[in-house]
PDB file of C-alpha atoms in Angstrom:
ATOM      1  CA  MET A 205      14.665   0.556 -23.398  1.00  0.00           C
ATOM      2  CA  GLU A 206      12.628  -2.560 -24.036  1.00  0.00           C
ATOM      3  CA  ARG A 207       9.223  -2.864 -22.468  1.00  0.00           C
ATOM      4  CA  THR A 208       8.679  -5.546 -19.891  1.00  0.00           C
ATOM      5  CA  PRO A 209       6.409  -8.263 -21.326  1.00  0.00           C
ATOM      6  CA  ALA A 210       2.959  -8.481 -19.738  1.00  0.00           C
ATOM      7  CA  ARG A 211       3.749 -12.032 -18.622  1.00  0.00           C
ATOM      8  CA  ALA A 212       6.726 -10.776 -16.598  1.00  0.00           C
ATOM      9  CA  GLN A 213       4.713  -7.876 -15.172  1.00  0.00           C
ATOM     10  CA  GLY A 214       2.117 -10.377 -13.984  1.00  0.00           C
ATOM     11  CA  ALA A 215       4.852 -12.525 -12.483  1.00  0.00           C
ATOM     12  CA  GLU A 216       6.201  -9.513 -10.604  1.00  0.00           C
ATOM     13  CA  ARG A 217       2.762  -8.765  -9.170  1.00  0.00           C
ATOM     14  CA  VAL A 218       2.294 -12.402  -8.140  1.00  0.00           C
ATOM     15  CA  LEU A 219       5.714 -12.442  -6.490  1.00  0.00           C
ATOM     16  CA  ALA A 220       5.028  -9.217  -4.577  1.00  0.00           C
ATOM     17  CA  ALA A 221       1.559 -10.463  -3.588  1.00  0.00           C
ATOM     18  CA  LEU A 222       2.945 -13.723  -2.234  1.00  0.00           C
ATOM     19  CA  ILE A 223       5.714 -11.956  -0.311  1.00  0.00           C
ATOM     20  CA  VAL A 224       3.262  -9.454   1.210  1.00  0.00           C
ATOM     21  CA  ASP A 225       1.004 -12.399   2.077  1.00  0.00           C
ATOM     22  CA  GLN A 226       3.828 -14.267   3.824  1.00  0.00           C
ATOM     23  CA  PRO A 227       7.079 -12.278   3.989  1.00  0.00           C
ATOM     24  CA  SER A 228       9.107 -15.298   5.131  1.00  0.00           C
ATOM     25  CA  ARG A 229       8.712 -16.681   1.583  1.00  0.00           C
ATOM     26  CA  TRP A 230      11.476 -14.292   0.523  1.00  0.00           C
ATOM     27  CA  GLU A 231      14.063 -16.517   2.220  1.00  0.00           C
ATOM     28  CA  ALA A 232      13.072 -19.391  -0.070  1.00  0.00           C
ATOM     29  CA  ILE A 233      13.946 -17.382  -3.184  1.00  0.00           C
ATOM     30  CA  SER A 234      16.516 -14.811  -2.066  1.00  0.00           C
ATOM     31  CA  GLY A 235      19.363 -17.085  -3.170  1.00  0.00           C
ATOM     32  CA  GLN A 236      17.904 -17.287  -6.679  1.00  0.00           C
ATOM     33  CA  MET A 237      17.158 -13.648  -7.359  1.00  0.00           C
ATOM     34  CA  SER A 238      17.570 -10.158  -6.022  1.00  0.00           C
ATOM     35  CA  ILE A 239      14.984  -7.424  -5.681  1.00  0.00           C
ATOM     36  CA  GLU A 240      16.696  -5.595  -8.559  1.00  0.00           C
ATOM     37  CA  ALA A 241      15.413  -8.279 -10.959  1.00  0.00           C
ATOM     38  CA  VAL A 242      11.922  -6.793 -10.487  1.00  0.00           C
ATOM     39  CA  SER A 243      11.463  -4.095 -13.129  1.00  0.00           C
ATOM     40  CA  ASP A 244       8.394  -2.364 -11.663  1.00  0.00           C
ATOM     41  CA  PRO A 245       9.676   0.329  -9.262  1.00  0.00           C
ATOM     42  CA  SER A 246       6.548   0.271  -7.074  1.00  0.00           C
ATOM     43  CA  LEU A 247       6.708  -3.502  -6.603  1.00  0.00           C
ATOM     44  CA  ARG A 248      10.460  -3.351  -6.078  1.00  0.00           C
ATOM     45  CA  GLN A 249       9.861  -0.790  -3.301  1.00  0.00           C
ATOM     46  CA  VAL A 250       7.248  -3.032  -1.671  1.00  0.00           C
ATOM     47  CA  LEU A 251       9.675  -5.954  -1.676  1.00  0.00           C
ATOM     48  CA  ALA A 252      12.545  -3.810  -0.384  1.00  0.00           C
ATOM     49  CA  THR A 253      10.354  -2.479   2.430  1.00  0.00           C
ATOM     50  CA  VAL A 254       9.255  -5.969   3.474  1.00  0.00           C
ATOM     51  CA  CYS A 255      12.873  -7.192   3.454  1.00  0.00           C
ATOM     52  CA  GLU A 256      14.062  -4.169   5.442  1.00  0.00           C
ATOM     53  CA  MET A 257      11.330  -4.714   8.006  1.00  0.00           C
ATOM     54  CA  ARG A 258      12.212  -8.400   8.377  1.00  0.00           C
ATOM     55  CA  ALA A 259      15.887  -7.513   8.747  1.00  0.00           C
ATOM     56  CA  GLY A 260      14.890  -4.949  11.377  1.00  0.00           C
ATOM     57  CA  GLY A 261      13.185  -7.494  13.580  1.00  0.00           C
ATOM     58  CA  HIS A 262       9.614  -7.741  12.214  1.00  0.00           C
ATOM     59  CA  ALA A 263       9.185 -11.516  11.848  1.00  0.00           C
ATOM     60  CA  ASP A 264       6.409 -11.264   9.266  1.00  0.00           C
ATOM     61  CA  PRO A 265       5.220  -7.681   8.887  1.00  0.00           C
ATOM     62  CA  THR A 266       1.520  -7.335   8.156  1.00  0.00           C
ATOM     63  CA  PRO A 267       0.274  -5.499   5.084  1.00  0.00           C
ATOM     64  CA  ALA A 268      -0.828  -2.622   7.353  1.00  0.00           C
ATOM     65  CA  GLN A 269       2.691  -2.367   8.788  1.00  0.00           C
ATOM     66  CA  VAL A 270       4.155  -2.338   5.272  1.00  0.00           C
ATOM     67  CA  ILE A 271       1.738   0.443   4.250  1.00  0.00           C
ATOM     68  CA  SER A 272       2.707   2.474   7.322  1.00  0.00           C
ATOM     69  CA  ARG A 273       6.429   2.040   6.724  1.00  0.00           C
ATOM     70  CA  MET A 274       6.151   2.950   3.058  1.00  0.00           C
ATOM     71  CA  ALA A 275       4.068   6.018   3.919  1.00  0.00           C
ATOM     72  CA  LEU A 276       6.758   7.108   6.396  1.00  0.00           C
ATOM     73  CA  GLN A 277       9.400   6.620   3.711  1.00  0.00           C
ATOM     74  CA  GLY A 278       7.369   8.604   1.176  1.00  0.00           C
ATOM     75  CA  ALA A 279       7.523   5.659  -1.194  1.00  0.00           C
ATOM     76  CA  GLU A 280       4.748   6.762  -3.549  1.00  0.00           C
ATOM     77  CA  ALA A 281       6.254   7.719  -6.889  1.00  0.00           C
ATOM     78  CA  ASP A 282       4.730  10.313  -9.171  1.00  0.00           C
ATOM     79  CA  GLY A 283       1.902   8.738 -11.133  1.00  0.00           C
ATOM     80  CA  ALA A 284       1.979   5.536  -9.084  1.00  0.00           C
ATOM     81  CA  ALA A 285      -1.010   4.113  -7.275  1.00  0.00           C
ATOM     82  CA  PRO A 286      -1.172   5.145  -3.615  1.00  0.00           C
ATOM     83  CA  THR A 287       0.634   2.677  -1.379  1.00  0.00           C
ATOM     84  CA  ASP A 288      -2.519   1.484   0.399  1.00  0.00           C
ATOM     85  CA  GLU A 289      -4.222   0.725  -2.929  1.00  0.00           C
ATOM     86  CA  LEU A 290      -1.150  -1.112  -4.194  1.00  0.00           C
ATOM     87  CA  ILE A 291      -0.779  -3.253  -1.067  1.00  0.00           C
ATOM     88  CA  SER A 292      -4.535  -3.920  -0.895  1.00  0.00           C
ATOM     89  CA  GLY A 293      -4.471  -5.083  -4.504  1.00  0.00           C
ATOM     90  CA  LEU A 294      -1.555  -7.392  -3.742  1.00  0.00           C
ATOM     91  CA  VAL A 295      -3.364  -8.842  -0.726  1.00  0.00           C
ATOM     92  CA  GLN A 296      -6.448  -9.492  -2.854  1.00  0.00           C
ATOM     93  CA  LEU A 297      -4.323 -11.121  -5.554  1.00  0.00           C
ATOM     94  CA  ALA A 298      -2.601 -13.394  -3.004  1.00  0.00           C
ATOM     95  CA  GLN A 299      -6.004 -14.538  -1.750  1.00  0.00           C
ATOM     96  CA  THR A 300      -6.937 -15.741  -5.246  1.00  0.00           C
ATOM     97  CA  ILE A 301      -3.838 -17.911  -5.687  1.00  0.00           C
ATOM     98  CA  THR A 302      -4.414 -21.499  -4.608  1.00  0.00           C
ATOM     99  CA  ALA A 303      -1.026 -23.152  -5.278  1.00  0.00           C
ATOM    100  CA  LYS A 304       1.081 -20.414  -3.733  1.00  0.00           C
ATOM    101  CA  GLU A 305       4.464 -22.174  -3.647  1.00  0.00           C
ATOM    102  CA  ALA A 306       4.172 -23.305  -7.279  1.00  0.00           C
ATOM    103  CA  ALA A 307       3.109 -19.788  -8.288  1.00  0.00           C
ATOM    104  CA  LEU A 308       6.113 -18.398  -6.429  1.00  0.00           C
ATOM    105  CA  ARG A 309       8.526 -20.691  -8.299  1.00  0.00           C
ATOM    106  CA  GLN A 310       6.937 -19.872 -11.669  1.00  0.00           C
ATOM    107  CA  SER A 311       7.043 -16.149 -10.940  1.00  0.00           C
ATOM    108  CA  VAL A 312      10.729 -16.287 -10.053  1.00  0.00           C
ATOM    109  CA  GLN A 313      11.486 -18.174 -13.290  1.00  0.00           C
ATOM    110  CA  ARG A 314       9.599 -15.623 -15.403  1.00  0.00           C
ATOM    111  CA  ILE A 315      11.172 -12.651 -13.651  1.00  0.00           C
ATOM    112  CA  LEU A 316      14.679 -14.060 -14.071  1.00  0.00           C
ATOM    113  CA  ALA A 317      14.054 -14.812 -17.758  1.00  0.00           C
ATOM    114  CA  ASP A 318      12.797 -11.271 -18.290  1.00  0.00           C
ATOM    115  CA  ALA A 319      15.780  -9.799 -16.424  1.00  0.00           C
ATOM    116  CA  GLN A 320      18.103 -11.756 -18.694  1.00  0.00           C
ATOM    117  CA  ARG A 321      16.247 -10.521 -21.794  1.00  0.00           C
ATOM    118  CA  ARG A 322      16.601  -6.937 -20.546  1.00  0.00           C
ATOM    119  CA  ARG A 323      20.321  -7.425 -19.846  1.00  0.00           C
ATOM    120  CA  LEU A 324      20.916  -8.935 -23.304  1.00  0.00           C
ATOM    121  CA  ALA A 325      19.061  -6.024 -24.927  1.00  0.00           C
ATOM    122  CA  GLN A 326      21.176  -3.607 -22.904  1.00  0.00           C
ATOM    123  CA  LEU A 327      24.369  -5.353 -24.014  1.00  0.00           C
ATOM    124  CA  ARG A 328      23.234  -5.257 -27.668  1.00  0.00           C
ATOM    125  CA  GLU A 329      22.611  -1.510 -27.379  1.00  0.00           C
ATOM    126  CA  GLN A 330      26.007  -0.955 -25.760  1.00  0.00           C
ATOM    127  CA  LEU A 331      27.612  -3.017 -28.536  1.00  0.00           C
ATOM    128  CA  ARG A 332      25.961  -0.890 -31.239  1.00  0.00           C
ATOM    129  CA  ALA A 333      27.106   2.310 -29.552  1.00  0.00           C
ATOM    130  CA  ALA A 334      30.679   1.026 -29.096  1.00  0.00           C
ATOM    131  CA  GLN A 335      30.814  -0.100 -32.738  1.00  0.00           C
ATOM    132  CA  GLN A 336      29.568   3.284 -33.955  1.00  0.00           C
ATOM    133  CA  LEU A 337      32.223   5.030 -31.882  1.00  0.00           C
ATOM    134  CA  GLY A 338      34.945   2.643 -33.080  1.00  0.00           C
ATOM    135  CA  GLN A 339      35.770   1.456 -29.561  1.00  0.00           C
ATOM    136  CA  ASP A 340      37.239  -1.920 -30.511  1.00  0.00           C
ATOM    137  CA  ASP A 341      38.396  -2.854 -26.987  1.00  0.00           C
ATOM    138  CA  ASN A 342      34.957  -2.092 -25.599  1.00  0.00           C
ATOM    139  CA  VAL A 343      33.291  -4.026 -28.440  1.00  0.00           C
ATOM    140  CA  ASN A 344      35.409  -7.096 -27.658  1.00  0.00           C
ATOM    141  CA  ARG A 345      34.657  -6.881 -23.935  1.00  0.00           C
ATOM    142  CA  LEU A 346      30.921  -6.517 -24.589  1.00  0.00           C
ATOM    143  CA  LEU A 347      30.927  -9.410 -27.070  1.00  0.00           C
ATOM    144  CA  VAL A 348      32.558 -11.679 -24.503  1.00  0.00           C
ATOM    145  CA  ALA A 349      29.949 -10.667 -21.901  1.00  0.00           C
ATOM    146  CA  TYR A 350      27.096 -11.155 -24.396  1.00  0.00           C
ATOM    147  CA  GLN A 351      28.339 -14.572 -25.493  1.00  0.00           C
ATOM    148  CA  ALA A 352      28.791 -15.683 -21.877  1.00  0.00           C
ATOM    149  CA  MET A 353      25.194 -14.690 -21.084  1.00  0.00           C
ATOM    150  CA  VAL A 354      23.826 -16.460 -24.154  1.00  0.00           C
ATOM    151  CA  LYS A 355      25.773 -19.653 -23.383  1.00  0.00           C
ATOM    152  CA  GLY A 356      24.663 -19.536 -19.752  1.00  0.00           C
ATOM    153  CA  ALA A 357      20.982 -19.167 -20.716  1.00  0.00           C
TER     154      ALA A 357
END
């Protein structure tokens, strides 16, 4: 699997920081991207928790509420930073960003571009495997999907 470029990782952190800072920002971008576009599992879990809390009636959950919810869910993955350290780092990052809405838009663009790169790489790998196995129908289907993604880029 391809590594996520550092630029996209930074964009994911900025996005998570801005959503933790003001969870209602998610509504502004939810039509453009899904949480699954975020490749970092810890940040994806933070975003999912915030969205779940908002859906459950928390207008704008505070960072402390997000930490508590994630602790209850046992969201810390093996080798990941503890939830409180992760959220605290995101809060600190959000405080350093001056043009928050512009940073949010740029982050979304970078994350979506990276997600497309990952999907194209995945399709290329599936194409190679299908070609090696002589699965002509599968090769044709994958080529159509690949070409559609490239044209839509």
